[in-house]
Short mmCIF file of C-alpha atoms and ligand atoms in Angstrom, two decimals:
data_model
loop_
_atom_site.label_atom_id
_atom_site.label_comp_id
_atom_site.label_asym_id
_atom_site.label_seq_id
_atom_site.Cartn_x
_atom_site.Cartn_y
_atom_site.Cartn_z
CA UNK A 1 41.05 -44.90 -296.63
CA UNK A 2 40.59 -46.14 -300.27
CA UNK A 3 43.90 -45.26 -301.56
CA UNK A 4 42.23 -43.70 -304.76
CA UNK A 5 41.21 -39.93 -303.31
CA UNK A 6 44.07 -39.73 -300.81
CA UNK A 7 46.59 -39.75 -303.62
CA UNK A 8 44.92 -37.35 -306.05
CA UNK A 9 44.36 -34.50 -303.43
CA UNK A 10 45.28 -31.13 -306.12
CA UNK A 11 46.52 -28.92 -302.53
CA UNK A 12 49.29 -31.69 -302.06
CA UNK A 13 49.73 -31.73 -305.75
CA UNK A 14 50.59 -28.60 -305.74
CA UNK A 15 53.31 -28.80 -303.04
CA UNK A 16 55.14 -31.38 -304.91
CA UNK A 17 55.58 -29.54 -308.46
CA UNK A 18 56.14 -26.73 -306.13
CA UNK A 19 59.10 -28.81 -304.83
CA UNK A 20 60.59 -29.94 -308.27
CA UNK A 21 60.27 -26.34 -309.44
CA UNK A 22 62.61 -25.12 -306.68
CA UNK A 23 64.78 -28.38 -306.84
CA UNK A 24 65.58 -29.31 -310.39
CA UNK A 25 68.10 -27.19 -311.82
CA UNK A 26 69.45 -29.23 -314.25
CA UNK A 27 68.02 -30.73 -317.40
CA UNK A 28 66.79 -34.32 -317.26
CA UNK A 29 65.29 -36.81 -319.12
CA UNK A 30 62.98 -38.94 -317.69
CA UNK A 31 61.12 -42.11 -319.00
CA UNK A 32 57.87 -43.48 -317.70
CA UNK A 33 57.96 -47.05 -318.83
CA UNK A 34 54.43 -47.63 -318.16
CA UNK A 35 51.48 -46.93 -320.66
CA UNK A 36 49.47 -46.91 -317.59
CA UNK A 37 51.73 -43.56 -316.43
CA UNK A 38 51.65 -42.19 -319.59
CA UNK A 39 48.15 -42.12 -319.09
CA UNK A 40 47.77 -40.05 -315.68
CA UNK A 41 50.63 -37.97 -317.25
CA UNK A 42 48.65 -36.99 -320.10
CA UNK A 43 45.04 -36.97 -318.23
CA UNK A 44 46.46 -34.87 -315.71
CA UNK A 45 48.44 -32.35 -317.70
CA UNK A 46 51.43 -33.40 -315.76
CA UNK A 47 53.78 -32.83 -318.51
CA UNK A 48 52.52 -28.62 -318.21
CA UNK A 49 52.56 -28.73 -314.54
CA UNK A 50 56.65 -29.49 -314.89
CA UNK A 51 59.44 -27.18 -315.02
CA UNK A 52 61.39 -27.02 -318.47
CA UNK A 53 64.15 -28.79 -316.37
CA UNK A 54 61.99 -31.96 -316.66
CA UNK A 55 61.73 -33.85 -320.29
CA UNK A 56 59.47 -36.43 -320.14
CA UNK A 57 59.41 -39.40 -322.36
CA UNK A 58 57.03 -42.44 -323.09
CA UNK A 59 58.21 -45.84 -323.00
CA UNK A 60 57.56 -49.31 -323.89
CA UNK A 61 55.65 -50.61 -321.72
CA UNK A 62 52.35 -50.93 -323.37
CA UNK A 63 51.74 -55.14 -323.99
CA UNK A 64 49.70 -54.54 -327.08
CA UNK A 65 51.70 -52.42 -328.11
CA UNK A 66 54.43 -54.38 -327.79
CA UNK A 67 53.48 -57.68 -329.02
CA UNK A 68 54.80 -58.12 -332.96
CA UNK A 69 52.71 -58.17 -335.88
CA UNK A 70 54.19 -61.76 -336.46
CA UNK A 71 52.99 -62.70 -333.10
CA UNK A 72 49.34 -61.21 -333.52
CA UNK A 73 49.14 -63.03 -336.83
CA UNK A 74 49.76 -66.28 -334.65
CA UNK A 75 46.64 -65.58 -332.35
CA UNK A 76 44.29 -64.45 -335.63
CA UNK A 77 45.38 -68.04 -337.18
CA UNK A 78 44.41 -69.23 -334.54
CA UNK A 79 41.38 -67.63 -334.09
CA UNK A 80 40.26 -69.00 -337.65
CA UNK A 81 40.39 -72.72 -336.77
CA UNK A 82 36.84 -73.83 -336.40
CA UNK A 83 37.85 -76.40 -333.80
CA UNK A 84 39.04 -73.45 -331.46
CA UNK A 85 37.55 -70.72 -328.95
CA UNK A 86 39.80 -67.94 -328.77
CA UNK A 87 39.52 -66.03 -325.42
CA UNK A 88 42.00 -62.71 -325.52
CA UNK A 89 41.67 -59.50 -323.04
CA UNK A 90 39.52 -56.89 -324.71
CA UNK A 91 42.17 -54.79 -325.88
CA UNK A 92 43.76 -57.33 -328.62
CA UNK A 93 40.68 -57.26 -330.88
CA UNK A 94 40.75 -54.24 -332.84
CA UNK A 95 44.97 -54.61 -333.19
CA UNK A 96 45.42 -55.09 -337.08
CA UNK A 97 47.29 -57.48 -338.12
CA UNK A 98 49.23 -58.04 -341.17
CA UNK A 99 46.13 -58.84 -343.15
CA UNK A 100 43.27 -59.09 -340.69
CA UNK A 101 42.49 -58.57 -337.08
CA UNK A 102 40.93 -60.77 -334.35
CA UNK A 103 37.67 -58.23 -334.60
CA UNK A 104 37.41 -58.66 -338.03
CA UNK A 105 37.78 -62.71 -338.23
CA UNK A 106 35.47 -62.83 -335.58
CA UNK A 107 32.57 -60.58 -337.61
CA UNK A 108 33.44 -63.43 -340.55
CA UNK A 109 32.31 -66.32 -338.40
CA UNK A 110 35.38 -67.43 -336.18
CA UNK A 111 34.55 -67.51 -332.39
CA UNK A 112 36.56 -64.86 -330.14
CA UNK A 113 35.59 -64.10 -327.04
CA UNK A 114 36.82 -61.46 -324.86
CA UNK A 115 37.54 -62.43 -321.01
CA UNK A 116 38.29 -60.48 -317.97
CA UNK A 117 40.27 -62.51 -316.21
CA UNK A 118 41.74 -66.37 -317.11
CA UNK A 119 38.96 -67.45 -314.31
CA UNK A 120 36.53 -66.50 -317.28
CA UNK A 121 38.99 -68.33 -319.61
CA UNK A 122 38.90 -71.63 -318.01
CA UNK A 123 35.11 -71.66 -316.96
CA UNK A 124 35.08 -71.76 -321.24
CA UNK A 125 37.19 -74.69 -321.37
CA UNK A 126 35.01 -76.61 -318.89
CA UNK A 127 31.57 -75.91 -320.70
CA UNK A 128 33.22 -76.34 -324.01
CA UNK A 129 34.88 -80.17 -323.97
CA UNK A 130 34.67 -80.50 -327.14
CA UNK A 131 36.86 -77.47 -328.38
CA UNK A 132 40.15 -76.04 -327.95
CA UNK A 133 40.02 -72.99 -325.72
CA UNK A 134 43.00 -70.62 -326.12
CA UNK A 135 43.80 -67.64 -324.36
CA UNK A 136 46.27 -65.48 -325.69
CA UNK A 137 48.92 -64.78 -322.78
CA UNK A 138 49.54 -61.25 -323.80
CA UNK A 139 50.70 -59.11 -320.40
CA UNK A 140 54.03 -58.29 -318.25
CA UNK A 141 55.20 -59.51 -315.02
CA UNK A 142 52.14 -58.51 -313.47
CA UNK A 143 49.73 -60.52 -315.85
CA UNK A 144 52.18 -63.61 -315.76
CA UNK A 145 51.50 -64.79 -312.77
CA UNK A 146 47.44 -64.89 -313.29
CA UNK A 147 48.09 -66.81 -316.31
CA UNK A 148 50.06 -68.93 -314.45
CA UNK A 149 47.71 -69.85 -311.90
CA UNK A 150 45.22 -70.58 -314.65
CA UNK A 151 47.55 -73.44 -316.12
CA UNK A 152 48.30 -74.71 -312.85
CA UNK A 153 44.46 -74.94 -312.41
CA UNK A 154 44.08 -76.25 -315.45
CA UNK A 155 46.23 -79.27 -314.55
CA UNK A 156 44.32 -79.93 -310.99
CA UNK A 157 41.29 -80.23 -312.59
CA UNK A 158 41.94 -82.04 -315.35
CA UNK A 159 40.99 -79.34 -318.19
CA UNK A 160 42.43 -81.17 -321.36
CA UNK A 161 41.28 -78.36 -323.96
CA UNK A 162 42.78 -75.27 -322.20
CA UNK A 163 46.40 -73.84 -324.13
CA UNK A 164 47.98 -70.77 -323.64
CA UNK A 165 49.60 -68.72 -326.15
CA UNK A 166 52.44 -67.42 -324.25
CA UNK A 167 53.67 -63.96 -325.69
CA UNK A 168 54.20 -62.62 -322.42
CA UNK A 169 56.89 -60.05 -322.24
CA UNK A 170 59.58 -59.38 -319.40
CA UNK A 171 60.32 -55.22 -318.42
CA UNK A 172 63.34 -55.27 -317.10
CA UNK A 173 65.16 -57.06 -320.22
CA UNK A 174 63.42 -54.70 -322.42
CA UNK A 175 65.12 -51.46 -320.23
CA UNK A 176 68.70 -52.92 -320.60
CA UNK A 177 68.38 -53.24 -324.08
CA UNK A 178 67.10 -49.86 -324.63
CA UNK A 179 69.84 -48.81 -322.69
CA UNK A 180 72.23 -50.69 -324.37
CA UNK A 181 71.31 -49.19 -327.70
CA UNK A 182 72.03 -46.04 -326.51
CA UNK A 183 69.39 -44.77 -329.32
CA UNK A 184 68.04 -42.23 -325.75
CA UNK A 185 69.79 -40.77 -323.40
CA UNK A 186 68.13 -41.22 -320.13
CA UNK A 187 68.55 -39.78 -316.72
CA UNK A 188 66.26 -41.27 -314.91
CA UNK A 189 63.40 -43.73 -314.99
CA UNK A 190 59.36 -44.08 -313.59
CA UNK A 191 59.27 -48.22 -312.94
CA UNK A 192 56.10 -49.79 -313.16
CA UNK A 193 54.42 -50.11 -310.03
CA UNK A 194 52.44 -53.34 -310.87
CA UNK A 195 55.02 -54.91 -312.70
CA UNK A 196 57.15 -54.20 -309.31
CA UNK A 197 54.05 -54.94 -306.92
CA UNK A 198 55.24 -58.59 -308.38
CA UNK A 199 58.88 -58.66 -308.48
CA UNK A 200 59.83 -56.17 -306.07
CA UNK A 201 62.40 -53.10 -306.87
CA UNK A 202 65.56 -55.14 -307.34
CA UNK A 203 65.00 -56.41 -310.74
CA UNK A 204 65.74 -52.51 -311.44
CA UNK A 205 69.31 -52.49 -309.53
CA UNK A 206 71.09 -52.72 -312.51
CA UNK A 207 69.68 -49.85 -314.18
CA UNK A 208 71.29 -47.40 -310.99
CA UNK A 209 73.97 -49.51 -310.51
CA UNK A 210 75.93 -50.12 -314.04
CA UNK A 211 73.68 -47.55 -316.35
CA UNK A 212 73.72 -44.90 -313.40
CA UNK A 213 70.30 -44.38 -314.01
CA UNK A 214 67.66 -42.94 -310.95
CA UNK A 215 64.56 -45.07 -310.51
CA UNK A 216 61.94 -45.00 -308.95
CA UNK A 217 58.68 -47.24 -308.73
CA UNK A 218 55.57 -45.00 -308.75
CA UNK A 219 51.85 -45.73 -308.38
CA UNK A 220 49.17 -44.30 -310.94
CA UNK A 221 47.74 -41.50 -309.50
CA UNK A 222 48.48 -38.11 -310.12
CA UNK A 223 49.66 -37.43 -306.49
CA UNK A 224 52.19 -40.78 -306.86
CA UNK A 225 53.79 -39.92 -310.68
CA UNK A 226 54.49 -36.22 -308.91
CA UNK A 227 56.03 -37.85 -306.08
CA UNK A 228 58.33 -40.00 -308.23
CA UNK A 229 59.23 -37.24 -310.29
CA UNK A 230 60.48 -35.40 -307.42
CA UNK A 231 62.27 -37.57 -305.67
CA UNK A 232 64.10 -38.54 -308.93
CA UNK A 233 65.04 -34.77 -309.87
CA UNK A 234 66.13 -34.90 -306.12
CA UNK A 235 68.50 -37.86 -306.91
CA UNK A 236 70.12 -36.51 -310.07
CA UNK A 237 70.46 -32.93 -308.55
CA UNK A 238 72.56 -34.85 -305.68
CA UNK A 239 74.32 -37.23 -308.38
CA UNK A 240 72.97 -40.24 -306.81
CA UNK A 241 71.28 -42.37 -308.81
CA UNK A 242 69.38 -45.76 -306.75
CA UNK A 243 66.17 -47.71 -306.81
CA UNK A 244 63.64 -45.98 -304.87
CA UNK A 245 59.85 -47.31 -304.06
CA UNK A 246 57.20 -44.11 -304.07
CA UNK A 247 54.79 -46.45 -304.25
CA UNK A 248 55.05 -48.02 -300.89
CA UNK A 249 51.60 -49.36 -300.32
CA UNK A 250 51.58 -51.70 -303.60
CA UNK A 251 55.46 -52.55 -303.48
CA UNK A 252 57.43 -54.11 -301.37
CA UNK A 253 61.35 -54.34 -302.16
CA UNK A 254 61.10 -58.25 -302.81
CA UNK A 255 58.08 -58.10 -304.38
CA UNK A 256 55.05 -61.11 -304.30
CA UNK A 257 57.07 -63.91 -304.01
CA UNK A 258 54.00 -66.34 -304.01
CA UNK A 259 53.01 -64.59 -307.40
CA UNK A 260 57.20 -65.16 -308.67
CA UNK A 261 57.20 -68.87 -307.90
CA UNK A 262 54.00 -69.26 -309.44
CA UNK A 263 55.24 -67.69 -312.39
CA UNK A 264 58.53 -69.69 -312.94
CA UNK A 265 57.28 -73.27 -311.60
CA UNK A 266 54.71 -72.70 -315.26
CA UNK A 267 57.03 -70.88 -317.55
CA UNK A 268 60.92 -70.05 -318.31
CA UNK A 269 62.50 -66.85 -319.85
CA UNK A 270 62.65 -67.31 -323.55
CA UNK A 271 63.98 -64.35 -326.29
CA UNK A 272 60.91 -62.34 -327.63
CA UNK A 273 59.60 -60.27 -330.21
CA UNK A 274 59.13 -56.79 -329.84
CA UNK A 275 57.41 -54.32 -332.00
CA UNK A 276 60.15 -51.37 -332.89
CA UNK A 277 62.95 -53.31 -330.93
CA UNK A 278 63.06 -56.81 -332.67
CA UNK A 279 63.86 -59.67 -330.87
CA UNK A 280 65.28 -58.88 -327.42
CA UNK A 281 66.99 -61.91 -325.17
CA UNK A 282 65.38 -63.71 -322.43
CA UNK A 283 62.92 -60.87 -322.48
CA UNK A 284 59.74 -63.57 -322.92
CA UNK A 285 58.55 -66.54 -321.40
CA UNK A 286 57.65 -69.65 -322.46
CA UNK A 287 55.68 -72.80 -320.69
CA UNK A 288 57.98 -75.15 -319.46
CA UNK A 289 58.65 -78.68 -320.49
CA UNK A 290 56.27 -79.98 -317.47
CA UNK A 291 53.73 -77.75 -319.05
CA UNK A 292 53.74 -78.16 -322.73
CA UNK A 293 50.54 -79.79 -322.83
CA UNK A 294 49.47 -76.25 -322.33
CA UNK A 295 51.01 -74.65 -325.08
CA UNK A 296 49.33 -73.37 -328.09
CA UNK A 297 52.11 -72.51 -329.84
CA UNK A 298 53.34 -76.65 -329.79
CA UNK A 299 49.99 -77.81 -329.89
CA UNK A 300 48.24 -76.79 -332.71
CA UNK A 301 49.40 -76.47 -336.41
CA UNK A 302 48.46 -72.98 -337.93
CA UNK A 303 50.60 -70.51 -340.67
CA UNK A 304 50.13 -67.33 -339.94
CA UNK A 305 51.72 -66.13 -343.35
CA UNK A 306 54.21 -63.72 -344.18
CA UNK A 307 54.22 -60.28 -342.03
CA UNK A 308 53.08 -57.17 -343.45
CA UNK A 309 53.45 -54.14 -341.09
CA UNK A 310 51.43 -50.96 -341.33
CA UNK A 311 52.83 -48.14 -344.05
CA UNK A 312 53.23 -44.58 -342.13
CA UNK A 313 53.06 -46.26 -338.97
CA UNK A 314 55.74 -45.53 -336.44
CA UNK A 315 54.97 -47.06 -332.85
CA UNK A 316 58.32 -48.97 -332.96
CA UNK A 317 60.03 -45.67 -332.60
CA UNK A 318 57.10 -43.91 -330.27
CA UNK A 319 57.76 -47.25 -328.40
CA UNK A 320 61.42 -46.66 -327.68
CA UNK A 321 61.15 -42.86 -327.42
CA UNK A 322 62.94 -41.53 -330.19
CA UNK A 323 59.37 -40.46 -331.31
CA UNK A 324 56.23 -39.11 -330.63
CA UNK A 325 52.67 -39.43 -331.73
CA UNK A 326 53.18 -35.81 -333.04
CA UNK A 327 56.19 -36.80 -335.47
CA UNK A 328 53.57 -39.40 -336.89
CA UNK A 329 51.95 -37.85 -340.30
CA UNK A 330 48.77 -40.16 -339.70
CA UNK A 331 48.08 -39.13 -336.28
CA UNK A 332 44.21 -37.74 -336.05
CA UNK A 333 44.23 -38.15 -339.78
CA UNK A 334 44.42 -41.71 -341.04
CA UNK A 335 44.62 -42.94 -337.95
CA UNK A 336 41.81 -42.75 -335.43
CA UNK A 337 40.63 -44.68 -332.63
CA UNK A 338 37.51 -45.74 -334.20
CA UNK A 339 40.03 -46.46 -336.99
CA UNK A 340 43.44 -47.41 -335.70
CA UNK A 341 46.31 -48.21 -338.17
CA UNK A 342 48.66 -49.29 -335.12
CA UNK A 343 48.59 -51.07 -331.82
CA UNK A 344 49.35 -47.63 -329.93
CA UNK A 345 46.07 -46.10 -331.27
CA UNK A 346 43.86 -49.37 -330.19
CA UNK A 347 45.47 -49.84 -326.47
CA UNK A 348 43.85 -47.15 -324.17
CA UNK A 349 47.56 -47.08 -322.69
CA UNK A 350 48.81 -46.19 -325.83
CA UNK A 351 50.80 -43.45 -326.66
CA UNK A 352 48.85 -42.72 -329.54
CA UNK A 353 45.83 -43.46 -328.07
CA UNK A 354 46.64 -41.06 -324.79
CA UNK A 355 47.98 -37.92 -327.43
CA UNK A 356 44.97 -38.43 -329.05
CA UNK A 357 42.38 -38.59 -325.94
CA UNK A 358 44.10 -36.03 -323.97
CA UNK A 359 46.46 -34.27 -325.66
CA UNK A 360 45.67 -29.84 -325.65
CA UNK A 361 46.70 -29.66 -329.37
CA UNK B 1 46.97 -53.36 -319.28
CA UNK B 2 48.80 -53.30 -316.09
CA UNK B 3 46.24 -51.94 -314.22
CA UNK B 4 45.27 -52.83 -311.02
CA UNK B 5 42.47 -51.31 -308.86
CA UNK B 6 42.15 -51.15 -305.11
CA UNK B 7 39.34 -53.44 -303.79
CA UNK B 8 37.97 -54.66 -300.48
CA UNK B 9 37.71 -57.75 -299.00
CA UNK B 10 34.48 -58.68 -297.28
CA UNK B 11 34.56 -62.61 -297.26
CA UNK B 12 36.89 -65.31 -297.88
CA UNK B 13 36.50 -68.96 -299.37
CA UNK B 14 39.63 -70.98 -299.67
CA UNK B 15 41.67 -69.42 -302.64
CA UNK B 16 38.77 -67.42 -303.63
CA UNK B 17 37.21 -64.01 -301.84
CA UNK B 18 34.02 -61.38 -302.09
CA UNK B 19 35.21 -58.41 -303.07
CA UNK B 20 34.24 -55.25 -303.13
CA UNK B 21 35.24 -52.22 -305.90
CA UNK B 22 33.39 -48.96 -306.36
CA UNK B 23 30.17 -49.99 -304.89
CA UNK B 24 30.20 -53.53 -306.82
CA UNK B 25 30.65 -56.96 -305.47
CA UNK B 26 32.93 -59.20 -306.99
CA UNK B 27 34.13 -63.27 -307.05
CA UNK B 28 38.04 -62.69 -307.14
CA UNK B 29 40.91 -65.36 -306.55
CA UNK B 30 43.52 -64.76 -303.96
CA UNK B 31 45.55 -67.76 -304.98
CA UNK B 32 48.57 -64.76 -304.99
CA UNK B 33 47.74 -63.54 -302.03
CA UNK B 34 47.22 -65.96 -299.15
CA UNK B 35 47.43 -63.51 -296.51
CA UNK B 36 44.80 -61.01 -297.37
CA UNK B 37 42.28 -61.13 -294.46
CA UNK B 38 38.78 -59.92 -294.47
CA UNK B 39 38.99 -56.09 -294.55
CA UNK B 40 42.33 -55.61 -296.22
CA UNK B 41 42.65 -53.66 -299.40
CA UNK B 42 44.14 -55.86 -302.18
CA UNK B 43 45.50 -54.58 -305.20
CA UNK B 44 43.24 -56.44 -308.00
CA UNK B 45 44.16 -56.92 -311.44
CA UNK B 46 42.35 -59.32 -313.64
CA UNK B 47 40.84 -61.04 -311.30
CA UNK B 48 43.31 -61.98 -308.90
CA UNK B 49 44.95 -60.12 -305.97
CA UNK B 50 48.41 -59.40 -307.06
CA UNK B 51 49.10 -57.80 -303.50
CA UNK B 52 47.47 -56.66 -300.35
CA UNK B 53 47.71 -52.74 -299.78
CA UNK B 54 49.83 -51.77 -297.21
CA UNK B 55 47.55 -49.23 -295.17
CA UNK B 56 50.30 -48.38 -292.71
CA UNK B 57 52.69 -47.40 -295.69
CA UNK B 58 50.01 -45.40 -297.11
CA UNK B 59 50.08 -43.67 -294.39
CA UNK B 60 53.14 -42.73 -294.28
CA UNK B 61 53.41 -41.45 -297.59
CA UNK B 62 50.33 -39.24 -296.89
CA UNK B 63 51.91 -37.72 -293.93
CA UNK B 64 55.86 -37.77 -296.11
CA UNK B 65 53.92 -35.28 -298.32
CA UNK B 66 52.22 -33.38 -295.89
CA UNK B 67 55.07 -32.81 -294.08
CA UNK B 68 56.26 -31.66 -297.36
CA UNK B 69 53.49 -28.98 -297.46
CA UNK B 70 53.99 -27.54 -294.30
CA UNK B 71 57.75 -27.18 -294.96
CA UNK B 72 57.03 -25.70 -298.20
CA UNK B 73 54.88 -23.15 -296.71
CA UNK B 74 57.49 -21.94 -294.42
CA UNK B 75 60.25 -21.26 -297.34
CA UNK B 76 57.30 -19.36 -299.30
CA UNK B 77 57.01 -17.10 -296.01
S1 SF4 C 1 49.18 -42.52 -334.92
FE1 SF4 C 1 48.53 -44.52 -335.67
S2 SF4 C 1 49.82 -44.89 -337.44
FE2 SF4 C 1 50.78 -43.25 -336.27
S3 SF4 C 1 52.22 -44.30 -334.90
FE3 SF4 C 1 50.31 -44.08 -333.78
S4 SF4 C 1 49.23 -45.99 -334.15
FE4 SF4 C 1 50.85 -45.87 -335.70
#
């Protein structure tokens, strides 16, 4: 078996929407949280392939997306002080920022170099003593902990010039205040299976338990989001909303809890920024005071300026689901993927970026 | 972002382990995942292991859906 096939077999698909055809009679609302879902939804024509029953809705969790303009304008000062590498994942560089983006600084001379992993990060540090290496910590709860390890290496060997710009974001903190703004009315939610592959299902208790919300945690292929859709319409058709794993061969109900201690011996939750949502409480993390050394954001002196966000651009609200790439007037005009006015066009887990690849307008 | 990819482990050194991923050999850390043996799926996702697959779960949910099928073919008949 190698769990990729197996779960995207169309005869077995077809059984399932089968199954939520006969078995949702009510209207619901569903939310996949994950860009990564939103994704197989849209590749897959899953959306189609659903009874009318069954509204589906994108959520936040996209970290590009997410991460504020005043936050990316941190990491492009950065990236223009000649005494520093900047190392980011790939996806960060075309992001505009208020005035420029990390792409751009780095075609006018500044060096930015895109890693795949924090291993490439620090092997930059230790061929580079001279300069600062940062790596912009941009990721959820299942990037945290790989970050974390990094520092942690870091300190073991002895790597003076490696700093972290933490703008990590935490998911469930970001659902509770969604919730709580009661701008959508939800029914039910898809929880991120990675995100959950590292701190189990129970983070997502609360959401059944005082919001009376289903969940369920679903892998990323098409077989696993059908799976989870059906066993939430099964839930709310029985009017009993719990935390449910689909995805049983990546989650386990506790979750990694070598990959959670990592992740809170090097940092502590802090209140973050989110694009569309503002700042949301102890939905970040930060290094802790054993680990400032680390930290770019202590460490080095830079001004990012005032913020400027896009004009026309509305991910905050595609990013909470009150919108969708359709309501936005630049869509597939302005606003391309070669030329992307927002963070949801650049990220492939986009919303924007998904309508736009896959969407049968 | 959150993706993570299935890959196999073929050799292990200390926190570190040959994997392999569509065809493709690859120097990943399993500094998350200390009990991945050689031969265990591992879910990997920037590098590191986040978890190791569960084949036996898998399973399961193969056969859950199957089962699924079958009974779905009797209420079309
Ligand atoms: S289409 Fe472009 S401008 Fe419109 S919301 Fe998406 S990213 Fe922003």
């Amino acid at each position: 078996m190698k769990f990729i096939d197996e779960f995207r077999d169309t005869e077995l698909a077809k059984v399932v929407i089968n199954r939520i055809h006969r078995n949702s009679k009510r209207h619901i609302r569903l939310m996949e949280f994950c860009g990564g879902h939103t994704v197989t939804i849209m590749k897959h024509g899953i959306r189609q392939l659903l009874p009318e029953t069954v509204e589906m809705l994108s959520g936040p969790g996209c970290p590009v997306c997410v991460t504020a303009h005043k936050d990316l304008d941190k990491a492009i000062a950065l990236a223009r002080d000649p005494e520093v590498i900047l190392t980011s994942f790939g996806d960060m560089l075309k992001v505009p920022g208020s005035y420029s983006s990390l792409q751009k600084v780095r075609a006018d001379g500044a060096d930015v170099r895109i890693v795949y992993s924090t291993l490439d990060a620090l092997q930059i540090a230790r061929e580079n003593r001279d300069k600062s290496v940062v790596f912009i910590g941009i990721g959820f709860e299942t990037t945290a902990p790989t970050i974390a390890a990094s520092v942690m290496q870091a300190e073991e060997e002895g790597i003076e010039n490696y700093y972290v710009l933490s703008l990590h974001k935490l998911c469930p903190p970001v659902i509770k205040a969604l919730l709580d703004s009661g701008e959508v009315r939800l029914d039910g939610l898809i929880c991120p299976g990675h995100v959950s592959a590292v701190i189990g299902s129970r983070p997502w208790d609360f959401a059944a338990r005082d919001y009376g919300i289903a969940c369920v945690v679903s892998g990323f292929e098409p077989l696993d989001v059908l799976q989870s859709v059906a066993m939430l319409a099964e839930q709310l058709e029985k009017g009993e909303p719990k935390v449910e794993i689909a995805y049983r061969r990546g989650v386990r109900r506790e979750g990694n809890l070598r990959a959670q201690e990592l992740m809170n011996t090097v940092f502590e939750p802090s209140p973050a920024h989110w694009r569309g949502m503002g700042e949301v409480p102890e939905s970040g993390l930060r290094l802790r005071k054993e680990y400032q050394a680390f930290d770019a954001e202590l460490c080095f002196d830079f001004d990012p300026g005032p913020t400027r966000e896009p004009k026309g651009c509305i991910c905050g609200d595609i990013l909470r689901g009150v919108k969708t790439p359709l309501d936005c007037k630049l869509f597939r005009g302005a606003c391309t993927p070669e030329h992307p006015v927002g963070p949801c066009m650049v990220s492939s887990e986009g919303s924007c970026a998904s309508y736009y690849h896959y969407g049968n307008l | 972002m959150c993706l993570a990819i299935p890959a196999l482990v073929k050799s292990i050194d200390g926190n570190e382990a040959e994997a392999e991923l569509g065809g493709i050999s690859r120097r990943i850390s399993i500094l998350l995942t200390p009990e991945a043996k050689v031969g265990d799926y591992v879910l990997l996702h920037t590098g590191y292991a986040i978890n190791v697959i569960d084949e036996e779960e898998a399973k399961e949910t193969l056969k859950l859906l199957a089962e699924m099928a079958s009974l779905e073919e009797e209420l079309e008949e």
